[in-house]
Short mmCIF file of C-alpha atoms and ligand atoms in Angstrom, two decimals:
data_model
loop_
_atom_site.label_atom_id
_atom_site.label_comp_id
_atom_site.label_asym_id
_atom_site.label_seq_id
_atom_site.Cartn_x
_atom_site.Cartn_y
_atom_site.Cartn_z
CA UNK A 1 27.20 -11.83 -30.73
CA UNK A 2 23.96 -10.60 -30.23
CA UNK A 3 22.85 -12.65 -33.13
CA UNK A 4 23.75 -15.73 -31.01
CA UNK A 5 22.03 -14.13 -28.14
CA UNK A 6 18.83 -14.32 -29.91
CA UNK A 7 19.62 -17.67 -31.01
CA UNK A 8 19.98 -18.93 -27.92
CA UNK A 9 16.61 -17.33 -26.40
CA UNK A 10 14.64 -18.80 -29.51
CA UNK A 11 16.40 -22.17 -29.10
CA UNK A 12 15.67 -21.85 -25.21
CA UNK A 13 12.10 -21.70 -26.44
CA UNK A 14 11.80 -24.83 -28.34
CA UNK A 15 14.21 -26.90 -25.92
CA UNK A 16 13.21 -25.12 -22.73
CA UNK A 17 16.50 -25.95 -20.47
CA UNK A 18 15.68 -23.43 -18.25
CA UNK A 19 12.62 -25.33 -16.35
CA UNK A 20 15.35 -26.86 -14.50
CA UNK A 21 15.63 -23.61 -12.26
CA UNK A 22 12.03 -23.28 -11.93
CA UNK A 23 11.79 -24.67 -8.26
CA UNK A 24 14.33 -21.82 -7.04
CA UNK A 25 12.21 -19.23 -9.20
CA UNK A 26 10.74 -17.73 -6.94
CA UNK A 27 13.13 -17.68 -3.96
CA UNK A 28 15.59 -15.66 -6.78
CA UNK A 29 12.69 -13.43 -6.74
CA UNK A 30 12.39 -12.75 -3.32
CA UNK A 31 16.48 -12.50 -3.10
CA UNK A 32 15.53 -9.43 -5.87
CA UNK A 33 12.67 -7.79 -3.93
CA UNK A 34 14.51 -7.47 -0.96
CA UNK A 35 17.40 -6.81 -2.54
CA UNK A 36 15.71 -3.56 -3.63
CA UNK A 37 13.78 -3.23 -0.26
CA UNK A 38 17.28 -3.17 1.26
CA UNK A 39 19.05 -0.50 -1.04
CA UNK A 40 16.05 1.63 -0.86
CA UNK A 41 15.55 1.94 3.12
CA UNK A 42 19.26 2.67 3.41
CA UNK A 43 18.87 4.93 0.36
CA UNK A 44 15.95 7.07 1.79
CA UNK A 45 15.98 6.72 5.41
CA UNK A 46 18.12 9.78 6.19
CA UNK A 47 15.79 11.81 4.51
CA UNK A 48 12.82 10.12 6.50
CA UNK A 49 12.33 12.80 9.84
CA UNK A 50 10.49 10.12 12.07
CA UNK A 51 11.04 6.99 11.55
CA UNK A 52 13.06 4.45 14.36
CA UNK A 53 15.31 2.04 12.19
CA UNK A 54 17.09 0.16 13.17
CA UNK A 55 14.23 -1.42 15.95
CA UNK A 56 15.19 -5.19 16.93
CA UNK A 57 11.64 -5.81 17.48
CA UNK A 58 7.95 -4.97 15.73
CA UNK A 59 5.60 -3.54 17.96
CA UNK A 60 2.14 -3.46 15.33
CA UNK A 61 0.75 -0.52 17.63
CA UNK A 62 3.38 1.48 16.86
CA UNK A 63 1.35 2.48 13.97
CA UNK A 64 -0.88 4.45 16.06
CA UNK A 65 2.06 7.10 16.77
CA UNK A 66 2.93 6.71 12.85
CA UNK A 67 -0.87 8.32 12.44
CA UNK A 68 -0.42 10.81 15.39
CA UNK A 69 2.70 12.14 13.71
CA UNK A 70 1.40 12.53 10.41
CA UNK A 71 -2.01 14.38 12.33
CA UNK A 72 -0.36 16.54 13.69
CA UNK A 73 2.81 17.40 11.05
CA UNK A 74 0.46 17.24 8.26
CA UNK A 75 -2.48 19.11 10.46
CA UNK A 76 -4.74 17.09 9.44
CA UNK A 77 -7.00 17.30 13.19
CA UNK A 78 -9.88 19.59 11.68
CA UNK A 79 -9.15 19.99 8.18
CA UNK A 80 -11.35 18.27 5.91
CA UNK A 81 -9.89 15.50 4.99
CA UNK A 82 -10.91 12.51 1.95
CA UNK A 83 -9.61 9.03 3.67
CA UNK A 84 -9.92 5.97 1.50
CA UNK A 85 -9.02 2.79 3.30
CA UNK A 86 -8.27 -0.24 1.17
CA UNK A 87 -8.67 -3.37 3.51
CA UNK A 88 -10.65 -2.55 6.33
CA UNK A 89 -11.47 -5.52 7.71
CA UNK A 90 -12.29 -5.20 11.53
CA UNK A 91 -12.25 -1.68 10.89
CA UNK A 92 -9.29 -0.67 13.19
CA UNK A 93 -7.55 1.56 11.51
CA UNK A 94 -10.00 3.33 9.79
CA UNK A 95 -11.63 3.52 13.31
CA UNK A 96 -9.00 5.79 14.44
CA UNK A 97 -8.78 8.20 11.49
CA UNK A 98 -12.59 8.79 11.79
CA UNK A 99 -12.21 9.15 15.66
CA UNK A 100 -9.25 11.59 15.41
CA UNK A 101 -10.60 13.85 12.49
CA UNK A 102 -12.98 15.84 13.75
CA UNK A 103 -14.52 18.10 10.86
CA UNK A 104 -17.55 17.35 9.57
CA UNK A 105 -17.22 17.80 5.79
CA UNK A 106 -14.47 14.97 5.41
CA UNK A 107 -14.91 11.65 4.29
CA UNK A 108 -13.82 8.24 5.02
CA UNK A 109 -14.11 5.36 2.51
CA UNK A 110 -13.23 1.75 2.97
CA UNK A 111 -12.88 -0.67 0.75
CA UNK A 112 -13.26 -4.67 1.45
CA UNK A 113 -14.31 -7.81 0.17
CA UNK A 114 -15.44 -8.18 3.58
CA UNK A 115 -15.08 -11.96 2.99
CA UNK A 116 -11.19 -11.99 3.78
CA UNK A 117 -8.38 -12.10 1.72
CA UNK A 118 -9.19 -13.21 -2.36
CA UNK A 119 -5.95 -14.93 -1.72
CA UNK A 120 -3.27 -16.74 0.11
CA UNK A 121 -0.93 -14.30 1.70
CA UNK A 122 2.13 -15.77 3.35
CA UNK A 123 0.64 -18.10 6.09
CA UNK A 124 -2.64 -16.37 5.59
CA UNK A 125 -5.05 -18.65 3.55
CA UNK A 126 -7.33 -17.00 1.33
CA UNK A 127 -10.43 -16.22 3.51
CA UNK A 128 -8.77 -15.24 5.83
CA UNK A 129 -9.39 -11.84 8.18
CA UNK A 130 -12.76 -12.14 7.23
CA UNK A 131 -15.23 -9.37 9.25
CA UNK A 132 -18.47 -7.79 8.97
CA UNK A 133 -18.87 -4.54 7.69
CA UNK A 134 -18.01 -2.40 10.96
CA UNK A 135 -20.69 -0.93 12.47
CA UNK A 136 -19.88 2.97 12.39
CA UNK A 137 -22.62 5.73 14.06
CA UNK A 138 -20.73 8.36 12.01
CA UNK A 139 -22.46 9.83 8.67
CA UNK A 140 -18.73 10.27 6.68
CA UNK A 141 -17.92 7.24 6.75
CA UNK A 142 -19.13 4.89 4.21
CA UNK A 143 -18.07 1.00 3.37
CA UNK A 144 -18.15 -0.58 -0.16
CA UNK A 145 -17.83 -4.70 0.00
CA UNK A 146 -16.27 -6.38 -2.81
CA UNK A 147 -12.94 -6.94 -4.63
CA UNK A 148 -11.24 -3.39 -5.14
CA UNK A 149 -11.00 -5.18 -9.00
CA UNK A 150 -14.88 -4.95 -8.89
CA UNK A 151 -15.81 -1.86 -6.63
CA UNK A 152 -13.10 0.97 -7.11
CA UNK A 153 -13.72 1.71 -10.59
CA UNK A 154 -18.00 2.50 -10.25
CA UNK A 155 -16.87 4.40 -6.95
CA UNK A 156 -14.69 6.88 -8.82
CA UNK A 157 -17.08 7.70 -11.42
CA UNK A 158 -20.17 7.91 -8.89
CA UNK A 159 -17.62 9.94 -6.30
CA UNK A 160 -15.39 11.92 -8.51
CA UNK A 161 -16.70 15.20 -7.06
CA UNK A 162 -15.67 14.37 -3.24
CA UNK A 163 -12.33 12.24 -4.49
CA UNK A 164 -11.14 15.23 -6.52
CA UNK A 165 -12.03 18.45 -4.13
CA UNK A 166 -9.44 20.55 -2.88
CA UNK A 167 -9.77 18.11 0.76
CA UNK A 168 -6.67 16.63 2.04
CA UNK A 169 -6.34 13.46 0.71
CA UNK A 170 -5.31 10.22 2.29
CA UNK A 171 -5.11 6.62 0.94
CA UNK A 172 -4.11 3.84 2.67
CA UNK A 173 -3.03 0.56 1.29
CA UNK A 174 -3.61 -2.02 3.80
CA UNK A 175 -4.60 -4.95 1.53
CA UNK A 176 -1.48 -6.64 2.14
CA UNK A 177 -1.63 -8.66 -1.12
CA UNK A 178 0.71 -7.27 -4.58
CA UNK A 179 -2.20 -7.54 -7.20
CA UNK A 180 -4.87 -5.74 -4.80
CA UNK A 181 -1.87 -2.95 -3.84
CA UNK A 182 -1.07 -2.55 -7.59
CA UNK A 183 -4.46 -2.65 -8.76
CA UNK A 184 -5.42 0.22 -6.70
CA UNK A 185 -2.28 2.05 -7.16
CA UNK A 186 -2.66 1.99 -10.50
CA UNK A 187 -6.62 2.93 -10.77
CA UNK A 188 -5.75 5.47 -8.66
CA UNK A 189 -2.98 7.37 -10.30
CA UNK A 190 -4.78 9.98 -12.56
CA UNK A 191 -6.15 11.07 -9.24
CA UNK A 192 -3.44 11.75 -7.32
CA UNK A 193 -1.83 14.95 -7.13
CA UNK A 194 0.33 16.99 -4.84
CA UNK A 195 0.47 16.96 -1.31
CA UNK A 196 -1.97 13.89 -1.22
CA UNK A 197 -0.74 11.47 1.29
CA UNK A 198 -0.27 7.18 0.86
CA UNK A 199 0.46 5.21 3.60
CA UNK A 200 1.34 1.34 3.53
CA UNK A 201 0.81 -0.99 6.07
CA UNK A 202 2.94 -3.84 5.16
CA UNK A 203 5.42 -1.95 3.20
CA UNK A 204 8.43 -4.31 3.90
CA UNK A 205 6.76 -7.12 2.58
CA UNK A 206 9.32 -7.59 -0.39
CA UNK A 207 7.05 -9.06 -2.62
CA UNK A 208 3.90 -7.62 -1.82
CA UNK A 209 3.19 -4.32 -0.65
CA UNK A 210 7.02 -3.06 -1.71
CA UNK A 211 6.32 -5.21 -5.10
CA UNK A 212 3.82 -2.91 -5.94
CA UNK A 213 5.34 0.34 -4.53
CA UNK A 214 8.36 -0.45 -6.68
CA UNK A 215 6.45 -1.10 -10.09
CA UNK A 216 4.11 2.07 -9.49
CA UNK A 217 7.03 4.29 -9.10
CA UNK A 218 9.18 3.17 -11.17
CA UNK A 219 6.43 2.76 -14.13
CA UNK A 220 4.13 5.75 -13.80
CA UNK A 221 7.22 8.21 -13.35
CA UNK A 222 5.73 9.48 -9.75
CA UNK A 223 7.37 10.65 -7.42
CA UNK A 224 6.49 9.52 -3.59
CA UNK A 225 8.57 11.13 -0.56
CA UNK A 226 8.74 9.04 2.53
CA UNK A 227 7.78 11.26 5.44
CA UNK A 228 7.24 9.14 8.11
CA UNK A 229 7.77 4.75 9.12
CA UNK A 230 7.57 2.68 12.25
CA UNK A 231 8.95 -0.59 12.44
CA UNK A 232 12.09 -0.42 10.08
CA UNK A 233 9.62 0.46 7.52
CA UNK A 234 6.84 -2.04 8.21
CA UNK A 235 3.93 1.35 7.96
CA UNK A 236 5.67 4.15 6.23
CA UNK A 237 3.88 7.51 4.98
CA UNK A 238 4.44 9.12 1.78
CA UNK A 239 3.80 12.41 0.32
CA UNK A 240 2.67 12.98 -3.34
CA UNK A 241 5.39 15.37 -5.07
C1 SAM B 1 -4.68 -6.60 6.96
S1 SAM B 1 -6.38 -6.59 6.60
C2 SAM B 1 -6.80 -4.90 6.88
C3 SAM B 1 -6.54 -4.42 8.30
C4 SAM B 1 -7.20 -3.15 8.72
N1 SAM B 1 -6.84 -2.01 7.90
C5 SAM B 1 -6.91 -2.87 10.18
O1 SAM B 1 -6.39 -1.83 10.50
O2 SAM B 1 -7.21 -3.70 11.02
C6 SAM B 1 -6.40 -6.79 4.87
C7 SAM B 1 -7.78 -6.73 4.24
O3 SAM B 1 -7.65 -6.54 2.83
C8 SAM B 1 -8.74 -7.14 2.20
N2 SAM B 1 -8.40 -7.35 0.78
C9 SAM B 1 -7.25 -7.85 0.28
N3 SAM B 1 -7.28 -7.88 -1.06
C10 SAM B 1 -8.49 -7.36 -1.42
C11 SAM B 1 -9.11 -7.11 -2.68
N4 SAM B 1 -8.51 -7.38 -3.84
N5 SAM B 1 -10.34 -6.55 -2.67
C12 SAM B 1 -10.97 -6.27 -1.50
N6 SAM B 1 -10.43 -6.48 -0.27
C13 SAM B 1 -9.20 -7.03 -0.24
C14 SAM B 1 -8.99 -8.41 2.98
O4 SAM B 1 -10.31 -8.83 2.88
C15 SAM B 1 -8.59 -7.99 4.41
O5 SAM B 1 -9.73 -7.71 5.18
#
């Protein structure tokens, strides 16, 4: 049997009947994402303390009392905290960490091209939610432009001291794109540790942000707790365990 198996997959390769699904490719690999997406909110939602699923509609500043929950559960008001940002653009979110922190030893990083997105997401072209750096009048919090692919790599080795102190640390994926989410995930990992936190701000996107959750969990054996989600999921919180 299994020697016909591998028959067939070498013939497969040399008469390649298969191209004939290739249009439905990737819809079967959306139907798998979310698949997953869909066993794993009913999985781990009980175990999620705030979160407000099952919410007929989105309401994107919802996030705002996603971050006030984790502030204040995770009392993270005036500790020193290290927030890294990746995707920035107009700066909102990383606007409102920096405004709600309010000791002076933390830092905030943010990460952009600052040019918009390197690449079509959904019915975003690539280019789009292009911004200026943000102009900040606050010393902690500093901006590096370029593609995370380019820029997070020199910023670990030149920041390894402040990324690996005993601060609170916080990243937050808001790239929305798989290979930017991954990329960083994945840089990141011999960094992380215990009790640091990772938020996402398109989790739910099946074959994006959740893409890239699912790989880095499931590949780097780490374990991430949800803590907190608004929007069945859309922004969830994890903890590092
Ligand atoms: C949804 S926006 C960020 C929104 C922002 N956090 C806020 O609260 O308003 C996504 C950003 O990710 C950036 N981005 C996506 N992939 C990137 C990459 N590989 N390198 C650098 N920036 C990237 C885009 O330029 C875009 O500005």
């Amino acid at each position: 049997m299994l020697r016909f198996i591998k028959f067939a997959k070498d013939a497969l390769l040399a008469f390649p009947l298969t191209l004939i699904f290739l249009p439905f490719s990737r819809f079967f690999s959306f139907l798998y994402y979310y698949n997953k997406l869909v066993i794993w909110i009913w999985k781990n939602k009980g175990d999620v303390t705030y979160h407000d699923f099952y919410s007929p509609f989105r309401d994107y500043k919802k996030r705002y009392a996603l971050y006030e929950n984790i502030l204040q559960e995770q009392k993270l008001k005036e500790e020193s905290i290290c927030y890294l940002e990746f995707g920035v653009a107009s700066g909102a979110s990383f606007k409102w960490w920096l405004e709600h922190n309010t000791n002076i030893d933390s830092h905030f990083y943010g990460f952009d091209t600052f040019e918009g997105l390197p690449e079509k997401w959904g019915s975003f072209d690539k280019g789009a939610m292009s911004y200026k750096i943000p102009e900040i009048d606050d010393s902690r919090a500093k901006f590096f432009k370029g593609l995370f692919q380019e820029t997070l790599n020199p910023f670990i080795q030149s920041h390894e001291v402040n990324i690996t102190s005993s601060a609170r640390r916080i990243f937050h994926m808001d790239a929305d794109l798989y290979s930017a989410t991954i990329f960083s995930l994945s840089q990141l990992f011999p960094y992380l540790k215990k009790g640091d936190l990772i938020m996402f701000d398109e989790f739910s996107v099946a074959m994006h942000e959740f893409k890239a959750f699912d790989e880095f969990v499931s590949n780097f054996y780490i374990k991430l707790r949800p803590i907190a989600a608004v929007n069945n999921f859309y922004q969830i919180c994890f903890i590092v365990e």
